[in-house]
Amino acid sequence: MHPIRLIATDLDGTFLAHGDTPHPDNIRMVQTCRAHGIRVCACSGRPFVSMRTIVRQAGLDDLC
């Protein structure tokens, strides 16, 4: 069995607490995943320009 190498998450209604603010629990999850070598990226219909701040706040990878 192959280890998990990438997690893709939706933003609206999933990753964000409200508005454009990442939920603190999700930020901690991203940090834990990255510490274990797992990349975490956003999967959204939003243009990347509008997601840039969220990606940086949450520590997500720039893969979108």
mmCIF file of C-alpha atoms in Angstrom:
data_model
loop_
_atom_site.group_PDB
_atom_site.id
_atom_site.type_symbol
_atom_site.label_atom_id
_atom_site.label_comp_id
_atom_site.label_asym_id
_atom_site.label_seq_id
_atom_site.Cartn_x
_atom_site.Cartn_y
_atom_site.Cartn_z
ATOM 1 C CA MET A 1 0.000 0.000 0.000
ATOM 2 C CA HIS A 2 1.324 3.438 -0.947
ATOM 3 C CA PRO A 3 1.507 6.146 1.730
ATOM 4 C CA ILE A 4 -0.613 9.257 1.347
ATOM 5 C CA ARG A 5 1.375 11.920 -0.491
ATOM 6 C CA LEU A 6 -1.267 14.547 -1.266
ATOM 7 C CA ILE A 7 -4.543 15.777 0.210
ATOM 8 C CA ALA A 8 -6.768 18.130 -1.787
ATOM 9 C CA THR A 9 -9.487 19.997 0.072
ATOM 10 C CA ASP A 10 -12.365 22.193 -0.972
ATOM 11 C CA LEU A 11 -12.436 25.621 0.678
ATOM 12 C CA ASP A 12 -15.984 26.963 0.896
ATOM 13 C CA GLY A 13 -18.105 25.075 3.408
ATOM 14 C CA THR A 14 -15.263 22.644 4.145
ATOM 15 C CA PHE A 15 -11.881 24.146 5.031
ATOM 16 C CA LEU A 16 -12.914 27.705 5.913
ATOM 17 C CA ALA A 17 -14.544 28.591 9.226
ATOM 18 C CA HIS A 18 -16.494 31.521 7.765
ATOM 19 C CA GLY A 19 -15.847 33.941 4.958
ATOM 20 C CA ASP A 20 -12.228 33.620 3.884
ATOM 21 C CA THR A 21 -10.850 32.583 7.286
ATOM 22 C CA PRO A 22 -9.289 29.111 7.600
ATOM 23 C CA HIS A 23 -10.543 27.177 10.631
ATOM 24 C CA PRO A 24 -7.746 26.923 13.271
ATOM 25 C CA ASP A 25 -8.196 23.118 13.495
ATOM 26 C CA ASN A 26 -7.646 22.863 9.755
ATOM 27 C CA ILE A 27 -4.470 24.955 9.942
ATOM 28 C CA ARG A 28 -3.135 22.559 12.610
ATOM 29 C CA MET A 29 -4.069 19.601 10.384
ATOM 30 C CA VAL A 30 -2.127 21.116 7.488
ATOM 31 C CA GLN A 31 0.916 21.611 9.726
ATOM 32 C CA THR A 32 0.732 17.992 10.926
ATOM 33 C CA CYS A 33 0.380 16.645 7.398
ATOM 34 C CA ARG A 34 3.287 18.711 6.103
ATOM 35 C CA ALA A 35 5.439 17.537 9.036
ATOM 36 C CA HIS A 36 4.788 13.991 7.794
ATOM 37 C CA GLY A 37 5.687 14.849 4.197
ATOM 38 C CA ILE A 38 2.100 15.059 2.953
ATOM 39 C CA ARG A 39 1.305 17.945 0.638
ATOM 40 C CA VAL A 40 -2.033 19.688 1.210
ATOM 41 C CA CYS A 41 -3.598 21.848 -1.470
ATOM 42 C CA ALA A 42 -6.822 23.681 -2.152
ATOM 43 C CA CYS A 43 -9.251 22.464 -4.775
ATOM 44 C CA SER A 44 -11.664 25.247 -5.607
ATOM 45 C CA GLY A 45 -13.497 26.958 -8.415
ATOM 46 C CA ARG A 46 -12.053 30.257 -7.192
ATOM 47 C CA PRO A 47 -9.301 31.899 -9.222
ATOM 48 C CA PHE A 48 -5.882 31.420 -7.580
ATOM 49 C CA VAL A 49 -5.464 35.187 -7.146
ATOM 50 C CA SER A 50 -8.464 35.249 -4.814
ATOM 51 C CA MET A 51 -7.193 32.193 -2.890
ATOM 52 C CA ARG A 52 -3.601 33.386 -2.411
ATOM 53 C CA THR A 53 -4.175 34.874 1.072
ATOM 54 C CA ILE A 54 -6.052 31.774 2.255
ATOM 55 C CA VAL A 55 -3.311 29.475 0.913
ATOM 56 C CA ARG A 56 -0.634 31.474 2.759
ATOM 57 C CA GLN A 57 -2.602 31.793 6.029
ATOM 58 C CA ALA A 58 -3.269 28.065 6.153
ATOM 59 C CA GLY A 59 0.202 26.984 5.029
ATOM 60 C CA LEU A 60 -1.232 25.112 2.045
ATOM 61 C CA ASP A 61 0.933 24.129 -0.901
ATOM 62 C CA ASP A 62 0.658 26.335 -3.978
ATOM 63 C CA LEU A 63 -0.798 23.462 -5.994
ATOM 64 C CA CYS A 64 -4.360 24.422 -6.810
#
